[in-house]
Coordinates of C-alpha atoms in Angstrom, one line a residue:
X945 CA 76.2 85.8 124.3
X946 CA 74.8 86.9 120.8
X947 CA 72.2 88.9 119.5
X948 CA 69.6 85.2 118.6
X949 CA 70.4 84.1 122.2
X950 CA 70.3 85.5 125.7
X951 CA 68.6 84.3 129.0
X952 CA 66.1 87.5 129.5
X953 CA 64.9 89.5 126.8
X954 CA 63.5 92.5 127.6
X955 CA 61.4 94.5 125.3
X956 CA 60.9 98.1 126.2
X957 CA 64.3 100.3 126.6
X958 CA 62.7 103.4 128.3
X959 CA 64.1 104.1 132.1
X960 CA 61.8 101.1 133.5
X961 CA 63.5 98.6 130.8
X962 CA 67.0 100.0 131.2
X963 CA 66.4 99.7 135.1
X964 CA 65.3 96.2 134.6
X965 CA 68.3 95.5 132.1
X966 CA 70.9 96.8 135.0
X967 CA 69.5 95.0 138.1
X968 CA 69.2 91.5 136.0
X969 CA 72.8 91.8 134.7
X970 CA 74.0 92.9 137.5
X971 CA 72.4 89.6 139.5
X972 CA 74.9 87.5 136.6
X973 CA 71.9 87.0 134.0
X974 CA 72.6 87.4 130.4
X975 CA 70.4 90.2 128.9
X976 CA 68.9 91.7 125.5
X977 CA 67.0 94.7 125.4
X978 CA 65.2 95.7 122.3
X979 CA 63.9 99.0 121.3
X980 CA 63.3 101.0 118.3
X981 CA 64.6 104.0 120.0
X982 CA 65.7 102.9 123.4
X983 CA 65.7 106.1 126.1
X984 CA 63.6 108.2 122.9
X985 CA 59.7 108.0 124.5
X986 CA 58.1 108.7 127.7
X987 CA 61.6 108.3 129.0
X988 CA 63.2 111.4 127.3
X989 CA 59.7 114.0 127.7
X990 CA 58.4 113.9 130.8
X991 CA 59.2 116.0 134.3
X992 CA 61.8 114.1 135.5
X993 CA 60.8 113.8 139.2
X994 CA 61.4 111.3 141.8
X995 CA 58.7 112.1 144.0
X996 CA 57.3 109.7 146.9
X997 CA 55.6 112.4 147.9
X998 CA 53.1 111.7 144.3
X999 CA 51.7 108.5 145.0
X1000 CA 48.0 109.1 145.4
X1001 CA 46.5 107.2 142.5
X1002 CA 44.5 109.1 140.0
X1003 CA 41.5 106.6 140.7
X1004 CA 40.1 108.2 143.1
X1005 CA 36.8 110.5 144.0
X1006 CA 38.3 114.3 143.9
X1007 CA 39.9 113.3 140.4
X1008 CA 37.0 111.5 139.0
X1009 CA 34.6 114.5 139.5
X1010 CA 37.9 116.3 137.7
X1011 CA 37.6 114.1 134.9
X1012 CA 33.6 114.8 134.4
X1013 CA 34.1 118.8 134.8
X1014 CA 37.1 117.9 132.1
X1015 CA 34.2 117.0 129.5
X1016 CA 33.1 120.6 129.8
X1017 CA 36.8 121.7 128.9
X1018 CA 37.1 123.0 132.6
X1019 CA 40.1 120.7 133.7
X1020 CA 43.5 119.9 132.5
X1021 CA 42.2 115.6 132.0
X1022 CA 40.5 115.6 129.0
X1023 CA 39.5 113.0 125.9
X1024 CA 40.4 113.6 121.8
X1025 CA 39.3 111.8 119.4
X1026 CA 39.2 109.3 117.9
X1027 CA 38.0 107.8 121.1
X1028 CA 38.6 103.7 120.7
X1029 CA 36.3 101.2 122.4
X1030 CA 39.6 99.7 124.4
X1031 CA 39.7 103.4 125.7
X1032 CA 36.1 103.7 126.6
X1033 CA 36.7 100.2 128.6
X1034 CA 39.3 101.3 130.3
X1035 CA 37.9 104.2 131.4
X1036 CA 34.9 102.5 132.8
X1037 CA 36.9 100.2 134.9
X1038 CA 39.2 103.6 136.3
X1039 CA 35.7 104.8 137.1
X1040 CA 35.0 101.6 139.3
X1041 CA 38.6 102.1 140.6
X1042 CA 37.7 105.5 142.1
X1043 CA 35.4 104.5 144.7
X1044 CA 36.1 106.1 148.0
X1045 CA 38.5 104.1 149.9
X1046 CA 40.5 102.6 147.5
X1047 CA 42.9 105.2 146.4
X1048 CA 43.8 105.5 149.8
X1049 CA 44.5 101.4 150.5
X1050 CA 46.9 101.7 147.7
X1051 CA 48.7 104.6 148.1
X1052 CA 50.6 103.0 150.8
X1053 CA 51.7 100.1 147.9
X1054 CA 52.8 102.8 145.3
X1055 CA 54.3 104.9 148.4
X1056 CA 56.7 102.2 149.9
X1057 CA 57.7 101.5 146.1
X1058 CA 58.6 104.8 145.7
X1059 CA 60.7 105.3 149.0
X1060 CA 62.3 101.8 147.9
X1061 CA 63.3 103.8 144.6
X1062 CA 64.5 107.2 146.2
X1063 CA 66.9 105.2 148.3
X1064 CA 68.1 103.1 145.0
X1065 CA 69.0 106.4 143.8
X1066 CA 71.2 107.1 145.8
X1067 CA 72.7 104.1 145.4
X1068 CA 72.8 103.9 141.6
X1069 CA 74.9 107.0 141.8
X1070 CA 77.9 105.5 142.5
X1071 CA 77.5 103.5 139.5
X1072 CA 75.6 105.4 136.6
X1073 CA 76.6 108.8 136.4
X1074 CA 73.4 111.3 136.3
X1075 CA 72.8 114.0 138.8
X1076 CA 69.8 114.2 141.4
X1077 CA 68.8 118.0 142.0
X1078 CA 66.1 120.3 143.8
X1079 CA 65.3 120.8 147.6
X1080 CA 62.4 118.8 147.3
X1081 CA 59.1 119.3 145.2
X1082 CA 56.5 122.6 146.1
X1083 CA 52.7 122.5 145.5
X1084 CA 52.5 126.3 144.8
X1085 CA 48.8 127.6 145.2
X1086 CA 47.1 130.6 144.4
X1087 CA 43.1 129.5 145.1
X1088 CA 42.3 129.1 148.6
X1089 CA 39.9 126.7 148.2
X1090 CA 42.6 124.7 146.3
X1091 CA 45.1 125.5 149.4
X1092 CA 42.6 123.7 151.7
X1093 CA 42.5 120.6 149.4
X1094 CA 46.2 120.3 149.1
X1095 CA 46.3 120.7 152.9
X1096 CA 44.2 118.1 153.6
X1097 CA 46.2 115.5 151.1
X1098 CA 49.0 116.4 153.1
X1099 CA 48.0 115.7 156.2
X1100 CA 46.3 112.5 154.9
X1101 CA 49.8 111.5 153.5
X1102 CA 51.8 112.2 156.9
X1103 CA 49.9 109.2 158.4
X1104 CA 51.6 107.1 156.1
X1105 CA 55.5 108.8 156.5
X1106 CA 55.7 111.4 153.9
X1107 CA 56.7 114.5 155.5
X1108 CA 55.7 117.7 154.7
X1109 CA 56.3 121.4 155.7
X1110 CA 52.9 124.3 154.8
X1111 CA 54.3 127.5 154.5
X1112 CA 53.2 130.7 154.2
X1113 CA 54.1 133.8 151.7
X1114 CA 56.9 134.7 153.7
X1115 CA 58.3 131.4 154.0
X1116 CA 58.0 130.4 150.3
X1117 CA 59.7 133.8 149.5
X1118 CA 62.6 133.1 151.9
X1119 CA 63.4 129.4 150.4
X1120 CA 62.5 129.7 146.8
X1121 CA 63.3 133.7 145.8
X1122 CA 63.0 132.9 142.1
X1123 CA 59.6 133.0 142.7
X1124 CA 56.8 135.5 142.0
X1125 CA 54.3 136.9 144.8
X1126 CA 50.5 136.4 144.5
X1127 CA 50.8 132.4 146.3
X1128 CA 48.7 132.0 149.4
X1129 CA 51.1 129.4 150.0
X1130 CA 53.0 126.4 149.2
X1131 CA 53.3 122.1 150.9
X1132 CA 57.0 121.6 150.4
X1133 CA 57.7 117.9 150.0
X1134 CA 61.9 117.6 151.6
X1135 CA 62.0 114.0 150.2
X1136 CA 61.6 114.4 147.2
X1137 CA 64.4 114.9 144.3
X1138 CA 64.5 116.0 140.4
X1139 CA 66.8 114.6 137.7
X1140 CA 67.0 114.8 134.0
X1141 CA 64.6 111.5 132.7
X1142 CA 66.8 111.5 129.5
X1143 CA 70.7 111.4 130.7
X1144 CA 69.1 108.9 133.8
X1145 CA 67.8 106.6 131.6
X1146 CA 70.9 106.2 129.2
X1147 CA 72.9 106.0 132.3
X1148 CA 71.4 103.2 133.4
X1149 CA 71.5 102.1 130.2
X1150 CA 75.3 102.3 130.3
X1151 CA 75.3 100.4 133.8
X1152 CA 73.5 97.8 132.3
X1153 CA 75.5 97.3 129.0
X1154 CA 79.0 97.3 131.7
X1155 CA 77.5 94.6 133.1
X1156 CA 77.1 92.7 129.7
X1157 CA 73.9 93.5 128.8
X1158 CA 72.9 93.8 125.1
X1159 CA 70.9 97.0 123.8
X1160 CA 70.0 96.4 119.6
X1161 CA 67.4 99.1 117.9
X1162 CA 64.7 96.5 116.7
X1163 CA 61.0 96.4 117.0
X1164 CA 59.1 93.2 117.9
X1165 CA 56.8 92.1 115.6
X1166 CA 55.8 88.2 116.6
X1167 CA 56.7 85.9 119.2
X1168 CA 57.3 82.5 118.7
X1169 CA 56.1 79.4 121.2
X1170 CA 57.2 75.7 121.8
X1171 CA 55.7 73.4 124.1
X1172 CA 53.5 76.4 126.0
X1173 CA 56.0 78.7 126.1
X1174 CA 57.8 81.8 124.4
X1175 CA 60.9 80.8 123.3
X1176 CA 61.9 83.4 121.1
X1177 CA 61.1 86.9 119.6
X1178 CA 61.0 88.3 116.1
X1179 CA 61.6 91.6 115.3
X1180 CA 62.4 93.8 112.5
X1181 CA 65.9 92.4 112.6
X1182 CA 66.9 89.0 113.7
X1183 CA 65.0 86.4 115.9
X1184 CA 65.9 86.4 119.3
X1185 CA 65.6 83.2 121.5
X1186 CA 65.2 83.6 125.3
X1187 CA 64.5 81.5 128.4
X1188 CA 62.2 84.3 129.6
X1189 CA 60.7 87.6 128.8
X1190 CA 60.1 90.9 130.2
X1191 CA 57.2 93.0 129.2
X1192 CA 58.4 96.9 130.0
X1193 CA 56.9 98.4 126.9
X1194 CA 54.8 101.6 128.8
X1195 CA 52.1 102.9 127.1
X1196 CA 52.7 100.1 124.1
X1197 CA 51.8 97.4 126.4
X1198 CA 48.2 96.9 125.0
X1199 CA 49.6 96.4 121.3
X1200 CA 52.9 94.4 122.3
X1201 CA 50.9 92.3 125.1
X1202 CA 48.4 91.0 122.2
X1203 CA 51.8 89.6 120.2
X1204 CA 52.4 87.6 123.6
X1205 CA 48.5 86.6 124.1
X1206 CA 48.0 88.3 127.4
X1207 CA 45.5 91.1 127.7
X1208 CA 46.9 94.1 130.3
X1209 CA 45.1 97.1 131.0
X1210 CA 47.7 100.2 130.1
X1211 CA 46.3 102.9 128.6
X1212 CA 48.4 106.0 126.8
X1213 CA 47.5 108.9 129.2
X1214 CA 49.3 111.5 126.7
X1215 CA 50.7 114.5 128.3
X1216 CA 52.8 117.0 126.6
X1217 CA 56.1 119.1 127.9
X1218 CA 57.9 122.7 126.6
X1219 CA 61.8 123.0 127.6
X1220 CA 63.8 126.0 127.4
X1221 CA 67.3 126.4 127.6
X1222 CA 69.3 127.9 130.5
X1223 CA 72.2 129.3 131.6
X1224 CA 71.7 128.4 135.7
X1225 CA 68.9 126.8 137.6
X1226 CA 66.0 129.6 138.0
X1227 CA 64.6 127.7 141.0
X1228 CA 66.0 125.8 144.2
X1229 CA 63.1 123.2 143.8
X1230 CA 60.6 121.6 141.4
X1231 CA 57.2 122.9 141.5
X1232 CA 53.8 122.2 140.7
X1233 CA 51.2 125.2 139.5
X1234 CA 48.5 123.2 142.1
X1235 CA 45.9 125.3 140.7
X1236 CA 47.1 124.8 136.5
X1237 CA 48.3 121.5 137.1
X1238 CA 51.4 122.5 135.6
X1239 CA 55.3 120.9 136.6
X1240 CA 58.1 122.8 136.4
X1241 CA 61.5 121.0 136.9
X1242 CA 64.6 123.7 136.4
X1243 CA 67.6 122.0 135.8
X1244 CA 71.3 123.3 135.5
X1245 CA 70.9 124.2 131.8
X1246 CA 67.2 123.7 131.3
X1247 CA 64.1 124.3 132.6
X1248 CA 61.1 121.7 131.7
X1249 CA 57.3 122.2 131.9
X1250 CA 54.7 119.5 132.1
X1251 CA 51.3 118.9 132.1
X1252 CA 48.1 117.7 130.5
X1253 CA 46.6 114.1 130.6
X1254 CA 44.2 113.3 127.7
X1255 CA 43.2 110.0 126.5
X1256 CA 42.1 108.8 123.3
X1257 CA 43.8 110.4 120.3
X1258 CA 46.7 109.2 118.1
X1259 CA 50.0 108.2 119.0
X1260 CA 51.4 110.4 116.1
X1261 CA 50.0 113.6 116.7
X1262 CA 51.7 116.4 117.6
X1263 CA 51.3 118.7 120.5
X1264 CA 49.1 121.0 120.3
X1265 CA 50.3 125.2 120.1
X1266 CA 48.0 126.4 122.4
X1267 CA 48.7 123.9 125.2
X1268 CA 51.7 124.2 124.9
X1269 CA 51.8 128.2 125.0
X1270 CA 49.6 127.6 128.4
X1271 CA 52.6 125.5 129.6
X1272 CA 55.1 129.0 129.2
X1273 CA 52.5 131.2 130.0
X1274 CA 51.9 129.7 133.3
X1275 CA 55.6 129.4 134.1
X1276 CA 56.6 133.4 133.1
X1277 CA 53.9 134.7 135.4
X1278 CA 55.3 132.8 138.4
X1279 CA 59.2 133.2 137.2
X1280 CA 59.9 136.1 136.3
X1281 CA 63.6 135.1 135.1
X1282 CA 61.6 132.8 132.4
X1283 CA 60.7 136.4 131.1
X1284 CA 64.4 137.0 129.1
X1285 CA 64.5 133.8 127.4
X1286 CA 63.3 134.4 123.6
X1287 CA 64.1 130.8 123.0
X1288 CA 61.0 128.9 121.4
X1289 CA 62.4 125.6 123.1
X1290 CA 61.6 121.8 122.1
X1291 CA 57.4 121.1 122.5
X1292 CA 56.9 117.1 122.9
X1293 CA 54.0 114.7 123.7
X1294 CA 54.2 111.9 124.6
X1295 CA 51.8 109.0 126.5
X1296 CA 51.9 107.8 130.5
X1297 CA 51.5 104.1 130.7
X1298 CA 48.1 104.3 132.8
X1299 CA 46.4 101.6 134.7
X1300 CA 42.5 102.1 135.8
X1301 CA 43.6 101.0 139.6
X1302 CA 47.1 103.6 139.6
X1303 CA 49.1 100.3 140.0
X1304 CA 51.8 99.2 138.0
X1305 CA 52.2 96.1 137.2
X1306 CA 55.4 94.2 137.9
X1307 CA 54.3 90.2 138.4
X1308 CA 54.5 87.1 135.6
X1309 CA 51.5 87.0 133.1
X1310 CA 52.9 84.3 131.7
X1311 CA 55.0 81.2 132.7
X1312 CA 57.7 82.7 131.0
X1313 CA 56.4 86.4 130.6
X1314 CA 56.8 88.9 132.9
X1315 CA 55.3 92.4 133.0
X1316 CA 56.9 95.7 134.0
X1317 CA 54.4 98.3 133.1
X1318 CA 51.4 100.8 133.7
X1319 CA 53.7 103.2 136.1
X1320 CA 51.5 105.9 134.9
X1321 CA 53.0 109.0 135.9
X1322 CA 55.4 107.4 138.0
X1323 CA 57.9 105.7 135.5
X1324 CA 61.0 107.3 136.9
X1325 CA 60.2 107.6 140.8
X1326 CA 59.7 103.7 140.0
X1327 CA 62.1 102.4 138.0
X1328 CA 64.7 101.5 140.7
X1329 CA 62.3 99.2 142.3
X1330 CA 61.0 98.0 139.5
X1331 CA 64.1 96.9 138.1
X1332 CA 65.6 95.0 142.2
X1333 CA 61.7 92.9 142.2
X1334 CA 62.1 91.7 138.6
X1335 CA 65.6 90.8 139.2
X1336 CA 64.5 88.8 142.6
X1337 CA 61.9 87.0 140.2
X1338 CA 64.2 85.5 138.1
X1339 CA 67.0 85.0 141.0
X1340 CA 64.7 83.4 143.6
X1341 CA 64.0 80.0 143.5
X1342 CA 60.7 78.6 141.2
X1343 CA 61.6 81.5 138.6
X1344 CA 60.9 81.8 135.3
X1345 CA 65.0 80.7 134.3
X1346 CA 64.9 78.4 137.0
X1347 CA 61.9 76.3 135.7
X1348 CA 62.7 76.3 132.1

């Protein structure tokens, strides 16, 4: 195989694309992957959780009247200009996505995708090296009106298998002792697991690449059609020819998907993460600040913290100081070990592949086009799936390699 040839080309080398690179040259399919800076977006800032437990979609009623209060600054989901007409779209078709019921039909989908993925996990391990951590993922709370809400989720969310445990002050203390007091309590999810996003995705990468795939830094810039369909790629580089494409370009899909002539509704939710270094985990299990919105995922020689969701905005702009500040100052006041570290850490932002619906989309958008996009916040608990249903696409009979 060389660079101007492969069967599959996929564009997008962030932990969906490398996931989709591995399962297809695994199944015996000759693959490219291009990427200005495969592993280097979404992939390398965000939390880093797999977490079935996380699958209510955003479109829904309680977070819709979050998103109004955010307009009054009183929420962490908020807008920045410039505010584009796509964006203003989109957000009118998430607001016709939050109408009560729906949320709730499809967080059975995005949950059996993401128990699909915690399994492949497990199973990816033997091959890519990258270490799963954390007893599971706490919903810490300090508002009791926020304590019921979380309740009630949780309960919701046991009728559809994901098991939880409510505990109280004591209880939290006596399993998570890294912890502050001043929590009315905490949902423990057991099922879920934490990981560093960066190493994960560049070990899949590596799978991918021992299978024979091809990973080459270059951006695309036009596609090329004959007879109907895409038969090749040019980028920054070369031209690369392909019997079919894969679309797993996150929150670029809206720019890349107009080089292909399909329209997709992915919108850069941009969220923004602080990491410190570390000697030792400070905490047994990831958390979320229920009340702040804020993730924290301690690692063995980091600790990460997440949050924020804004739309509109540029791509190039930098996170802002006093978000990120907010970020540390939540974390010190609930780890205390946090306290010691004088390190200024690295401040990112970066953008969540959103969809108004909360579902990604993995299906053909065109005869030879594929999409494996909009995970939102869910890029990593999602991957793994992602990447074994595109690889039965083009395996099965009628697929896209199979027709051409």
């Amino acid at each position: 195989m060389t660079l101007e040839r492969a069967d599959v080309i996929v564009i997008g080398g962030g932990v969906v694309g490398s996931c989709v690179a591995y399962f297809l040259a695994r199944s015996g399919i000759d693959v490219v992957v291009l990427d200005p800076a495969p592993g280097k977006g979404a992939s390398a800032g965000n939390a880093g959780l797999v977490v079935p437990s996380y699958t209510l979609p955003m479109s829904n009623p309680d977070a819709l009247v979050t998103g109004l209060r955010s307009l009054l600054g009183r929420a962490p989901a908020t807008l920045a200009g410039p505010v584009s007409a796509r964006t203003l779209a989109w957000l009118a078709r998430f607001v016709l996505a939050s109408r009560p019921g729906r949320a709730w039909r499809d967080v059975r989908v995005l949950h059996a995708l993401a128990e699909f993925s915690r399994r492949g996990y497990d199973q990816l391990r033997s091959e890519a090296d990258f270490p799963l951590w954390s007893d599971g993922f706490l919903h810490l709370v300090r508002d009791r009106r926020t304590w019921a809400a979380e309740v009630r989720t949780a309960r919701k969310l046991a009728a559809i298998g994901v098991r939880s445990e409510e505990l109280d002050p004591d209880a939290l203390a006596a399993i998570e002792p890294g912890l502050a007091s001043g929590f009315v309590g905490a949902i423990r999810f057991p099922g879920d697991a934490a990981l560093d996003p960066e190493r994960t995705t560049q070990a899949f990468a590596e799978a991918a690449v021992r299978h024979g795939a091809v990973f080459h830094a270059e951006r695309v810039v036009g596609v090329r059609t004959a007879a109907g369909r895409i038969d090749a790629v040019e980028t920054t580089g070369p031209t690369v020819a392909g019997r079919a494409f894969v679309l797993a370009t996150g929150a670029d899909t809206a720019a890349v998907g107009r080089l292909f002539g399909v329209r997709l509704p992915v919108e850069p939710g941009y969220g923004w993460s602080l990491t410190l270094p570390t000697h030792a985990p400070l905490l047994r299990h990831a958390v979320q600040f229920a009340d702040e919105h804020v993730v924290v995922n301690s690692g063995p020689d980091r600790i990460r913290m997440t949050g924020g969701m804004e739309f509109g905005g540029r791509a190039s702009q930098a996170p802002r100081p006093e978000a990120i500040a907010t970020l540390r100052a939540v974390a010190e006041a609930a780890i205390p070990a946090m306290r010691t570290i004088t390190d200024s850490g690295v401040a990112w932002r970066g953008a969540r592949p959103m969809t108004p619906n909360g579902l990604p989309i993995i299906r053909p958008v065109r005869d030879n086009l594929v999409a494996a996009t909009g995970h939102g916040p869910l890029g990593v608990t999602l991957a793994p799936a992602t990447g074994r249903i595109i690889a039965h696409l083009f395996t099965r009979k009628g697929s896209p390699l199979r027709s051409s």
